[in-house]
CSV table of C-alpha atoms (C1' of nucleotides) in Angstrom, one decimal:
chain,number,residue,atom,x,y,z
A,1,UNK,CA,0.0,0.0,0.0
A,2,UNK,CA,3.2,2.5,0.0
A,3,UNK,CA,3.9,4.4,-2.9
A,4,UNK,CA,6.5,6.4,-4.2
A,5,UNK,CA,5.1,9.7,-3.2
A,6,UNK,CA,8.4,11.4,-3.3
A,7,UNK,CA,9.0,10.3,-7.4
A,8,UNK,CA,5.9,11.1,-7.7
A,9,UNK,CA,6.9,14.3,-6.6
A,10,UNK,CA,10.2,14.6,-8.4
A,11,UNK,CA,8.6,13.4,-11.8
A,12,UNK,CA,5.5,15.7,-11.2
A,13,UNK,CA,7.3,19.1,-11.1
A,14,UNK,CA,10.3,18.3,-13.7
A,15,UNK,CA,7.7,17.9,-16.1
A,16,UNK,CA,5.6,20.9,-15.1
A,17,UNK,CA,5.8,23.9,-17.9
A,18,UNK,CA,3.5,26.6,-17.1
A,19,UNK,CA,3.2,27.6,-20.1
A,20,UNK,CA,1.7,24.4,-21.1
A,21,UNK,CA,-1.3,25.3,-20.7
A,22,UNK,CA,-1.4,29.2,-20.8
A,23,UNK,CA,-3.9,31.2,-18.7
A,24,UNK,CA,-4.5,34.7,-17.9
A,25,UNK,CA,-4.5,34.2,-13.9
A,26,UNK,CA,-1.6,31.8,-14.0
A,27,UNK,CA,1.5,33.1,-12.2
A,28,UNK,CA,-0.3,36.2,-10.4
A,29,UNK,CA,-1.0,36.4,-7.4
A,30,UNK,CA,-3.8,39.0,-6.7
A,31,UNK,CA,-6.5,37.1,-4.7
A,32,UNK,CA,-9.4,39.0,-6.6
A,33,UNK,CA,-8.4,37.5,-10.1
A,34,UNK,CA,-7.5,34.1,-8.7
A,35,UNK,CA,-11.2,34.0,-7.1
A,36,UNK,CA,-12.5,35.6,-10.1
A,37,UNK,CA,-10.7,32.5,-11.9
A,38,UNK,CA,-11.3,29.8,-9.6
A,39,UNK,CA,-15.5,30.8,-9.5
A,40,UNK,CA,-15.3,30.5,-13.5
A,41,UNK,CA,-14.1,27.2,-14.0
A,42,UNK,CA,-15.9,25.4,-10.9
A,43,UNK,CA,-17.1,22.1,-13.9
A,44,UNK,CA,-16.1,24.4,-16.8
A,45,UNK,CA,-13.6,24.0,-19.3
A,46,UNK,CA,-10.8,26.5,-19.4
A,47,UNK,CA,-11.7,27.3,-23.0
A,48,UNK,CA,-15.5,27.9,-22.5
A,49,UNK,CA,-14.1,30.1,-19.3
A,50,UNK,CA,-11.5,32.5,-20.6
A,51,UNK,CA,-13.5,34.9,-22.5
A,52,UNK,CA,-16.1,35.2,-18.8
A,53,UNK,CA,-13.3,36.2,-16.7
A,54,UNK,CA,-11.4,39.0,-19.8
A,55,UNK,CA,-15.0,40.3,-19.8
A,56,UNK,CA,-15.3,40.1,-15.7
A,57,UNK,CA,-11.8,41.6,-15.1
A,58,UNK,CA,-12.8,44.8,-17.6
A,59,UNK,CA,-15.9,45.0,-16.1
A,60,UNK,CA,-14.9,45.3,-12.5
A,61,UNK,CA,-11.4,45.4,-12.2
A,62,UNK,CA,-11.6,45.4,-8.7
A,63,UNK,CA,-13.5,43.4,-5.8
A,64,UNK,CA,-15.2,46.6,-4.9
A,65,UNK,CA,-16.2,47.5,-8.6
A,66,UNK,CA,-17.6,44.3,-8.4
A,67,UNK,CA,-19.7,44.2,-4.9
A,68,UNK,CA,-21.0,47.4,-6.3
A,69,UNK,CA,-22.8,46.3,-9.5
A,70,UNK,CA,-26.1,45.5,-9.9
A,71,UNK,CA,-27.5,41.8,-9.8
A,72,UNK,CA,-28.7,41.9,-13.2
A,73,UNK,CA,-25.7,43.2,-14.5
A,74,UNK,CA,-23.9,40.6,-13.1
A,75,UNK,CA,-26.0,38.3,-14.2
A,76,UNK,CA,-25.8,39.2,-17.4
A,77,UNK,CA,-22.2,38.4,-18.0
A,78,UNK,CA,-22.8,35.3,-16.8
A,79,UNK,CA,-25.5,34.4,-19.3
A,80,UNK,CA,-24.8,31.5,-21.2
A,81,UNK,CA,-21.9,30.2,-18.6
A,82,UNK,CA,-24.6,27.5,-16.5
A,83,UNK,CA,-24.5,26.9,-13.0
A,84,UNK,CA,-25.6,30.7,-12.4
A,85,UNK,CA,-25.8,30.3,-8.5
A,86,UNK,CA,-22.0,30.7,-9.0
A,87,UNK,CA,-23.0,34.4,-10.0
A,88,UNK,CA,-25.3,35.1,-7.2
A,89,UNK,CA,-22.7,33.6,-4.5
A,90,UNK,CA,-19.8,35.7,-6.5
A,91,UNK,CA,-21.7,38.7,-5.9
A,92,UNK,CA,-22.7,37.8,-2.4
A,93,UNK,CA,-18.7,37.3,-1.1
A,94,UNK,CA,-17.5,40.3,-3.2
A,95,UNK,CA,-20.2,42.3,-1.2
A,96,UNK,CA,-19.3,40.3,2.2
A,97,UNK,CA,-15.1,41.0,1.2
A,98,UNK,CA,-15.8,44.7,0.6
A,99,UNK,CA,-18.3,45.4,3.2
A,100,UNK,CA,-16.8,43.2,6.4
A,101,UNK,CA,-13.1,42.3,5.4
A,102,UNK,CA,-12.0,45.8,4.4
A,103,UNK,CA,-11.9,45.1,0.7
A,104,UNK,CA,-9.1,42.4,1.3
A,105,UNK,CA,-9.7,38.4,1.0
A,106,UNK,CA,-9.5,36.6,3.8
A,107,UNK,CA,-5.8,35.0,3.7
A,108,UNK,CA,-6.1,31.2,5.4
A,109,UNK,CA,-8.0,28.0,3.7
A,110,UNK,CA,-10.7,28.4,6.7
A,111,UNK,CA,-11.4,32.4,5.9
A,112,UNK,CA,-11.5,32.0,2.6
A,113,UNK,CA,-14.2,28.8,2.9
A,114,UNK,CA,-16.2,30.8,4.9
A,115,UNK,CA,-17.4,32.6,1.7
A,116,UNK,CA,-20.5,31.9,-0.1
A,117,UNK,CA,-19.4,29.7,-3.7
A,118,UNK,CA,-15.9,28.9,-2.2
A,119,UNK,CA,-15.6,25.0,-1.1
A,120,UNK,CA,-12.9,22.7,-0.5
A,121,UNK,CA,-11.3,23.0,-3.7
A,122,UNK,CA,-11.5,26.9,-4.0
A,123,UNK,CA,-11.0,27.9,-0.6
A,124,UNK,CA,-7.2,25.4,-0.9
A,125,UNK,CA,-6.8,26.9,-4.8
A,126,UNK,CA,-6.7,30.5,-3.7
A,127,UNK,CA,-4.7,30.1,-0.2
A,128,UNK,CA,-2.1,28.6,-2.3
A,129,UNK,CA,-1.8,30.3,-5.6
A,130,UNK,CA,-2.7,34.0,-3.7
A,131,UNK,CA,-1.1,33.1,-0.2
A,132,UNK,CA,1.7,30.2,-0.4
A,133,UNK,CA,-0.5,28.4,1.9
A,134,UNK,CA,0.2,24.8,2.1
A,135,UNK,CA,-2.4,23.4,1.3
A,136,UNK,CA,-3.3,20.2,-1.1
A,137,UNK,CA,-6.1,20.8,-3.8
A,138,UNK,CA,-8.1,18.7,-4.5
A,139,UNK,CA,-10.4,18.3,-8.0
A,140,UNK,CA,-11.6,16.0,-11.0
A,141,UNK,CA,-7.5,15.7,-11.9
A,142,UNK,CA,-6.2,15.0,-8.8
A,143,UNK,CA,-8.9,12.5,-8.1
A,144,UNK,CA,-8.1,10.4,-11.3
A,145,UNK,CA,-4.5,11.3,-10.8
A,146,UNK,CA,-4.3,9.7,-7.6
A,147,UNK,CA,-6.5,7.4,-8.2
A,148,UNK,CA,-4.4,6.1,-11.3
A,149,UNK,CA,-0.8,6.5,-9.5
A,150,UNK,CA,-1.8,4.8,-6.3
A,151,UNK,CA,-3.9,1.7,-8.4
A,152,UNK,CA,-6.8,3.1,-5.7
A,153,UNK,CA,-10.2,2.1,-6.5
A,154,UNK,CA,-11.7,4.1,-3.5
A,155,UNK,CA,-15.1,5.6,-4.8
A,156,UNK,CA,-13.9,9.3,-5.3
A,157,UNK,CA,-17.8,10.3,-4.8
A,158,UNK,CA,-18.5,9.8,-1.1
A,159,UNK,CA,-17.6,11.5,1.8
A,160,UNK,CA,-15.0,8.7,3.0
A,161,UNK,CA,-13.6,8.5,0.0
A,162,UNK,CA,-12.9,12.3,-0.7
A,163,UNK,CA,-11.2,12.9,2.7
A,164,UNK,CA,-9.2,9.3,1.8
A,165,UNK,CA,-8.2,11.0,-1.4
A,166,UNK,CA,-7.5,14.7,0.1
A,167,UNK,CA,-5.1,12.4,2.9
A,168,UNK,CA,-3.5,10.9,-0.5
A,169,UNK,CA,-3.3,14.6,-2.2
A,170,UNK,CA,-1.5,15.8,1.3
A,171,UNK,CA,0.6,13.1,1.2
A,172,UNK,CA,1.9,13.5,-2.2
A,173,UNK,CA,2.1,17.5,-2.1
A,174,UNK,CA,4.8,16.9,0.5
A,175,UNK,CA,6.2,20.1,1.4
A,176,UNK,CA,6.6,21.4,-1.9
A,177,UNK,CA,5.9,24.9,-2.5
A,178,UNK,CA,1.8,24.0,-2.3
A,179,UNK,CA,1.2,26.7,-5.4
A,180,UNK,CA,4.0,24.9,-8.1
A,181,UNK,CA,2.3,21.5,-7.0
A,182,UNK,CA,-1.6,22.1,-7.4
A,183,UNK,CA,-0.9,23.8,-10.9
A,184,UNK,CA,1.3,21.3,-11.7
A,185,UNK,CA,-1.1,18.4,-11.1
A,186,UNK,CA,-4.1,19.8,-12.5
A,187,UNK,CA,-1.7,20.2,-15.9
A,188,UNK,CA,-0.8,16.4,-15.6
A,189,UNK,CA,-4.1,15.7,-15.1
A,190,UNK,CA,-5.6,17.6,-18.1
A,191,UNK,CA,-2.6,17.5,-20.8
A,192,UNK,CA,-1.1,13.5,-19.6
A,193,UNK,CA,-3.3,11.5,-17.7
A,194,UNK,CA,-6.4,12.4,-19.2
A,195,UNK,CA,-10.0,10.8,-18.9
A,196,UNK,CA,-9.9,9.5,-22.1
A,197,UNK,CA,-6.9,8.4,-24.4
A,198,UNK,CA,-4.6,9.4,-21.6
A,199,UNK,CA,-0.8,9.5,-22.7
A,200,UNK,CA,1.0,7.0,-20.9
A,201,UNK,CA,3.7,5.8,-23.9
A,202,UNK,CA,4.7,9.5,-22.8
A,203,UNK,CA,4.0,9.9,-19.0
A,204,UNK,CA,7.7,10.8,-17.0
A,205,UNK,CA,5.5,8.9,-14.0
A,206,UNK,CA,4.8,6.0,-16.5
A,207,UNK,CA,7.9,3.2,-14.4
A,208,UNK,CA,6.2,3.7,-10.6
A,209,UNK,CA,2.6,4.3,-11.8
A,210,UNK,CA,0.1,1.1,-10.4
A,211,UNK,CA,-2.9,1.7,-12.4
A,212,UNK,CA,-0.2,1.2,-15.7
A,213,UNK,CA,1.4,-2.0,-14.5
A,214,UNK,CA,-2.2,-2.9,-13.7
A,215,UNK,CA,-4.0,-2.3,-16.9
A,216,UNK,CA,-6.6,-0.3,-14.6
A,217,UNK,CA,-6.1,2.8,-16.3
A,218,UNK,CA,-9.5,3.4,-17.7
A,219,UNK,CA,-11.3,1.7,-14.7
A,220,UNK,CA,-10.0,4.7,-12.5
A,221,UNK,CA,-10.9,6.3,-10.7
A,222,UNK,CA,-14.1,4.7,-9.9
A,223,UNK,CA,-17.4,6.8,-9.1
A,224,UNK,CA,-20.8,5.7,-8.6
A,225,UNK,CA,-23.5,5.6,-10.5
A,226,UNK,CA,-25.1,8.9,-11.1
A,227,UNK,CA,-29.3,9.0,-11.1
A,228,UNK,CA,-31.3,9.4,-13.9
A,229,UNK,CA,-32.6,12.5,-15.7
A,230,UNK,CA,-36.2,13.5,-16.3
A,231,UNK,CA,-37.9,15.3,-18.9
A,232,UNK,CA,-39.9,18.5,-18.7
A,233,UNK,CA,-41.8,20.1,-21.0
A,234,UNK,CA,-41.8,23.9,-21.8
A,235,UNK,CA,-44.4,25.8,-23.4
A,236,UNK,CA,-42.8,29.6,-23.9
A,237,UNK,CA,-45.6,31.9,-24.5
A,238,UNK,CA,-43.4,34.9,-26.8
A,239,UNK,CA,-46.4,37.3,-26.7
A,240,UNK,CA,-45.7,40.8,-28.1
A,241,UNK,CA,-47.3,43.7,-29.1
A,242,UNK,CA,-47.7,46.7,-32.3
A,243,UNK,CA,-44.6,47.9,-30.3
A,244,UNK,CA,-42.4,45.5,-30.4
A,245,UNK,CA,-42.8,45.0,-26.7
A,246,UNK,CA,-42.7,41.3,-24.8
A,247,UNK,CA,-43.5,40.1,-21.7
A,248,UNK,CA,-40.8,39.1,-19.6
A,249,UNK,CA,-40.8,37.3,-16.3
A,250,UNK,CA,-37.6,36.2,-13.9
A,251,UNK,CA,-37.6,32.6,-12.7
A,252,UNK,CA,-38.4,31.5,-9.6
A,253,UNK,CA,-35.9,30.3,-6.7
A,254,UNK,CA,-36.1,26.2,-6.3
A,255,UNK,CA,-35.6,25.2,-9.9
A,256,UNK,CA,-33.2,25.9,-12.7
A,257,UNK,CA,-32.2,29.0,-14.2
A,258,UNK,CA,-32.9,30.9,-10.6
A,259,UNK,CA,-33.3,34.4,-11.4
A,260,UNK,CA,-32.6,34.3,-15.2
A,261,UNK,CA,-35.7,35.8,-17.5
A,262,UNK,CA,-37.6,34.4,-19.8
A,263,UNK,CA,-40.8,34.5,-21.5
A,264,UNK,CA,-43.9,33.4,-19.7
A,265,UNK,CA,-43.8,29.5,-19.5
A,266,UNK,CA,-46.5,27.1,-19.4
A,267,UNK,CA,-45.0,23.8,-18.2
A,268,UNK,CA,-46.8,20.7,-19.1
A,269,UNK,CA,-46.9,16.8,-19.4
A,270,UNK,CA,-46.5,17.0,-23.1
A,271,UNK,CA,-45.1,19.3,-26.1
A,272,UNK,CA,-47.9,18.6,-28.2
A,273,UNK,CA,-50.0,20.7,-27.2
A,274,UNK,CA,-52.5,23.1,-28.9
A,275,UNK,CA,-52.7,26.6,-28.3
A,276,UNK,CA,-56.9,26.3,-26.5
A,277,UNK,CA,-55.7,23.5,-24.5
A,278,UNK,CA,-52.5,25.4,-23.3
A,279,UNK,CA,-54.8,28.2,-22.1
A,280,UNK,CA,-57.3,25.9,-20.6
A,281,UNK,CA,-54.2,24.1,-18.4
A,282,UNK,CA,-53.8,25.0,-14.7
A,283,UNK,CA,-50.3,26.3,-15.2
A,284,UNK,CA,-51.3,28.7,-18.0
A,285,UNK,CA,-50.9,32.4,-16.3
A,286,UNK,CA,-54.1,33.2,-14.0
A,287,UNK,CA,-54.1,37.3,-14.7
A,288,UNK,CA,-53.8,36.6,-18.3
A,289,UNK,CA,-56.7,37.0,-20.4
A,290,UNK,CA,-56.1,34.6,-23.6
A,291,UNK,CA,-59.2,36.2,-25.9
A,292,UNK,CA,-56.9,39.3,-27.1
A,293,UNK,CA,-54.0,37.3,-28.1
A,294,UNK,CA,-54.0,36.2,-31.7
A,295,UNK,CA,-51.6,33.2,-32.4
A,296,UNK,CA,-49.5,34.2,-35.5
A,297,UNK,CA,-46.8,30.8,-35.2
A,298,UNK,CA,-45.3,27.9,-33.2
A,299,UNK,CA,-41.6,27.2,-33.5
A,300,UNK,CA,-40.1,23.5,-33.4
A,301,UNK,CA,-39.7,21.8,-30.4
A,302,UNK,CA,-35.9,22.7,-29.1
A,303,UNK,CA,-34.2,19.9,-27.4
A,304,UNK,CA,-32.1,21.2,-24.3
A,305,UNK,CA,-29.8,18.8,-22.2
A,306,UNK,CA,-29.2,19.8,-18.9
A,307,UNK,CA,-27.0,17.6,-16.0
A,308,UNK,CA,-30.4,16.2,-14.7
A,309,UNK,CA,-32.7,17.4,-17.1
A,310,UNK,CA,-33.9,16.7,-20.3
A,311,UNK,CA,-36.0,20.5,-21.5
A,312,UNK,CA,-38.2,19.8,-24.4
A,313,UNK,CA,-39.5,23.8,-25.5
A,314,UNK,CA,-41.6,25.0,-27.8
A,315,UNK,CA,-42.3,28.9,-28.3
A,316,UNK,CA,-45.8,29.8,-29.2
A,317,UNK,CA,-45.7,33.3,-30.7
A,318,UNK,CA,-48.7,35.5,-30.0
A,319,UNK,CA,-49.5,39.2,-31.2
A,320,UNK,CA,-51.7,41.4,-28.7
A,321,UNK,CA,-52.9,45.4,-29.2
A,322,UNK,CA,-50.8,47.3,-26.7
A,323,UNK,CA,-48.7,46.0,-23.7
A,324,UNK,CA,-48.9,49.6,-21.7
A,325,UNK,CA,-52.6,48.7,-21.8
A,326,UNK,CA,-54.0,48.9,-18.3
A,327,UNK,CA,-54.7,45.1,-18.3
A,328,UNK,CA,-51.3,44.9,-18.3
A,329,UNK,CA,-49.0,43.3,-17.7
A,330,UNK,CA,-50.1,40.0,-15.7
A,331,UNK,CA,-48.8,39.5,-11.9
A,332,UNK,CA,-44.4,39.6,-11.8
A,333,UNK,CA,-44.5,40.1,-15.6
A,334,UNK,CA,-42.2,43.1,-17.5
A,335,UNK,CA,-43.1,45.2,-20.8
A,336,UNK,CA,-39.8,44.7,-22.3
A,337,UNK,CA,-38.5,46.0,-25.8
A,338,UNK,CA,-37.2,44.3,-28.2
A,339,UNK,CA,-34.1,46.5,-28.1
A,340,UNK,CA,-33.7,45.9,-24.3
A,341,UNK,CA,-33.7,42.2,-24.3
A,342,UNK,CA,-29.9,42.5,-24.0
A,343,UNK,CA,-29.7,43.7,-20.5
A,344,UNK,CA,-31.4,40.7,-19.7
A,345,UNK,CA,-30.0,37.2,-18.5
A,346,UNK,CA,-31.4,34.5,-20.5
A,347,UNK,CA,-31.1,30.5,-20.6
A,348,UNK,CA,-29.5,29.2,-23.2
A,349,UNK,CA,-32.3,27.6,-25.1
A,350,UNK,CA,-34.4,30.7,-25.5
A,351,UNK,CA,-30.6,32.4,-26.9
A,352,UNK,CA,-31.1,29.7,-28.9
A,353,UNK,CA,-34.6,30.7,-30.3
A,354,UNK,CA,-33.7,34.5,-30.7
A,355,UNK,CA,-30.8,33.6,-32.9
A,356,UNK,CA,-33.0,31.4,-35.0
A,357,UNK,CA,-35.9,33.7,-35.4
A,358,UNK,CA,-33.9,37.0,-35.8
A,359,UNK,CA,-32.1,35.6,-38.9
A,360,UNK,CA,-35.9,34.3,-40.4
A,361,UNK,CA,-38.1,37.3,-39.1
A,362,UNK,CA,-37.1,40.4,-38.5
A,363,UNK,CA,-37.8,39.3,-35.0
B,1,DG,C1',-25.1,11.9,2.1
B,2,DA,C1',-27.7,12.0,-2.0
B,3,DT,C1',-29.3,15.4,-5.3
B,4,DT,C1',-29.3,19.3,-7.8
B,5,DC,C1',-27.5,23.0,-10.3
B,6,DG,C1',-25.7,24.5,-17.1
B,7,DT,C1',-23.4,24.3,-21.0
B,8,DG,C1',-20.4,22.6,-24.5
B,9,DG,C1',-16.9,19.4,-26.3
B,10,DC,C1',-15.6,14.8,-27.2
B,11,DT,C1',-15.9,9.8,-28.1
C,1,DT,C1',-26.4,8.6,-30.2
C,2,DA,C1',-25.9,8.7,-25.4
C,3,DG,C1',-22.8,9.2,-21.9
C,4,DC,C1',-18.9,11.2,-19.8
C,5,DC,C1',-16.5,15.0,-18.2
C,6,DA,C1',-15.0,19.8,-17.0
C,7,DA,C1',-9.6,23.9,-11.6
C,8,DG,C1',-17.3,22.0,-7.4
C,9,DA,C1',-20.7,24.0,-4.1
C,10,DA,C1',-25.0,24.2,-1.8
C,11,DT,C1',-28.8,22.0,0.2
DNA sequence: GATTCGTGGCT
DNA sequence: TAGCCAAGAAT
């Protein structure tokens, strides 16, 4: 059961290049950026991440900048990026840093955890890349890392078997300088000893690694089954006026997309639904009055996969008199302008739509 | 401790 | 295609 922690070590850092894999927060050490960083790419590929934090960083350069924004604003450079409580808690600590800790980040793993957004893995990023802390981090490429050096089939997905693993991760960090390490292992783990296809004719850990010798390679590390998804079914109501005006509303806290907007939704049991049985269903909006809308189309259902989800949408577009109308608009509903869509957060799939029905309609 | 929270790329 | 996975955290 004793590995060769210290070649692991030795191999681990001669092959570390920084410049490997090139980032904008990599060597800098200003806590606000790291964060900033670190929030972004929580289950996020560093690709699909970059341009977020260049558009964050010009945004509000600073920590204050930041706690001082609006939420929709803030929100609305997150559109598109998922997981969008990450946006709510970043706004939340930047508030809580500027308002109780002076402006500065808290400087040990404990303070920093203490934030709203910032777990295990962020809290022990930014204490060591910020503040030389040192501290083992621990993520999907350590896990599989570990898992594949040590041959340990320990289910990486339970509460046991994470604090085995952050033991492991301690172990192997040593008392290397904690910042060079955890950089260096997340590399390995995303350049060398990937998922998938992992590089092991070239691996400089390749002569002491078990999983190799064992051919376990692609059986770690080993995770549990995940549950399945379900299917929901989304009837967007796009209802706009002479003007060019929609209705808006913001989603509700307790289900996906929490305060996002959208157009009102009808969710049902079924997508095929027609337009009289879609007002006649309990879900359909109570304050609003389906004799003055006329129903000019219906897109095609759009598919949308989520982690536990499975959103099948279709948009039923309606044409009404005048929106500033005193029947208007329904209960938690905005008048919104075409033209002003864009300071509003959307989900993906209703991006989707807009780009598909601005290139066909003048929409 | 099990579930839930997005989106996109890859196999 | 369907499933896996990505610098995880909150509930």
């Amino acid at each position: 059961m004793e590995h060769d922690w210290q070649a692991f070590r030795e191999g681990l850092l001669a092959w570390y290049r920084p410049d490997r894999r090139p980032m904008p927060w990599k060597e800098n050490t200003d806590p606000y950026r790291i964060w900033l960083s670190e929030i972004i790419l929580q289950q996020t590929r560093v690709e699909q991440g970059w341009p977020y934090f260049e558009r964050f960083v010009a945004a509000y350069p600073t920590v204050g900048e930041l706690a001082a924004a609006p939420d929709d604003a803030v929100m609305k450079l997150w559109e598109g990026l998922g997981y969008y409580s990450r946006a709510r808690n970043l706004l939340r600590a930047a508030r809580t840093v500027t308002a109780e800790h002076d402006g500065r980040f808290p400087d040990t793993y404990a303070g920093l955890l203490a934030l709203p957004g910032i777990g295990p893995y962020t809290a022990a990023a930014i204490a060591s890349f910020a503040f030389d802390r040192q501290v083992a981090v621990l993520d999907g490429n350590v896990f599989r890392v570990l898992a594949r050096y040590a041959g340990d089939a320990t289910p990486t997905t339970t509460g046991p078997g994470r604090k085995h693993f952050q033991q492991l991760a301690e172990r192997a960090l040593g008392d290397t300088p904690a910042a060079r390490f955890n950089q260096a292992i997340m590399d390995f783990g995303a350049l060398v000893c990937t998922p998938k296809l992992a590089d092991c004719a070239h691996c400089p850990l390749a002569t002491s690694c078990r999983a190799l010798a064992e051919e376990k390679v692609y059986a770690l590390p080993l995770k549990k089954r995940k549950t399945a998804v379900r299917t929901r079914y989304f009837h967007y109501l796009v209802i706009k006026d002479e003007q060019e005006r929609y209705l808006l509303e913001q989603r509700p806290a307790g289900d996906i997309w929490q305060s996002l907007y959208q157009f009102p939704l009808v969710e049902a049991e079924r997508i095929d639904l027609s337009l009289p049985r879609l007002t006649a269903h309990p879900n359909w909006p109570a304050d609003l009055a389906p004799d003055p809308l006329r129903h000019m189309r219906r897109s095609g259902v759009y598919r949308h996969q989520l982690s536990h989800q499975t959103i099948g949408a279709v948009f039923h577009v309606l044409s009404v008199g005048d929106l500033t109308a005193p029947a208007y608009p329904p209960s938690g509903m905005l008048v919104v302008p075409r033209a002003e869509f864009e300071r509003y957060a959307l989900p993906r799939i209703i991006t989707r739509f807009l780009e598909d029905t601005s290139l066909t309609l003048g929409f």
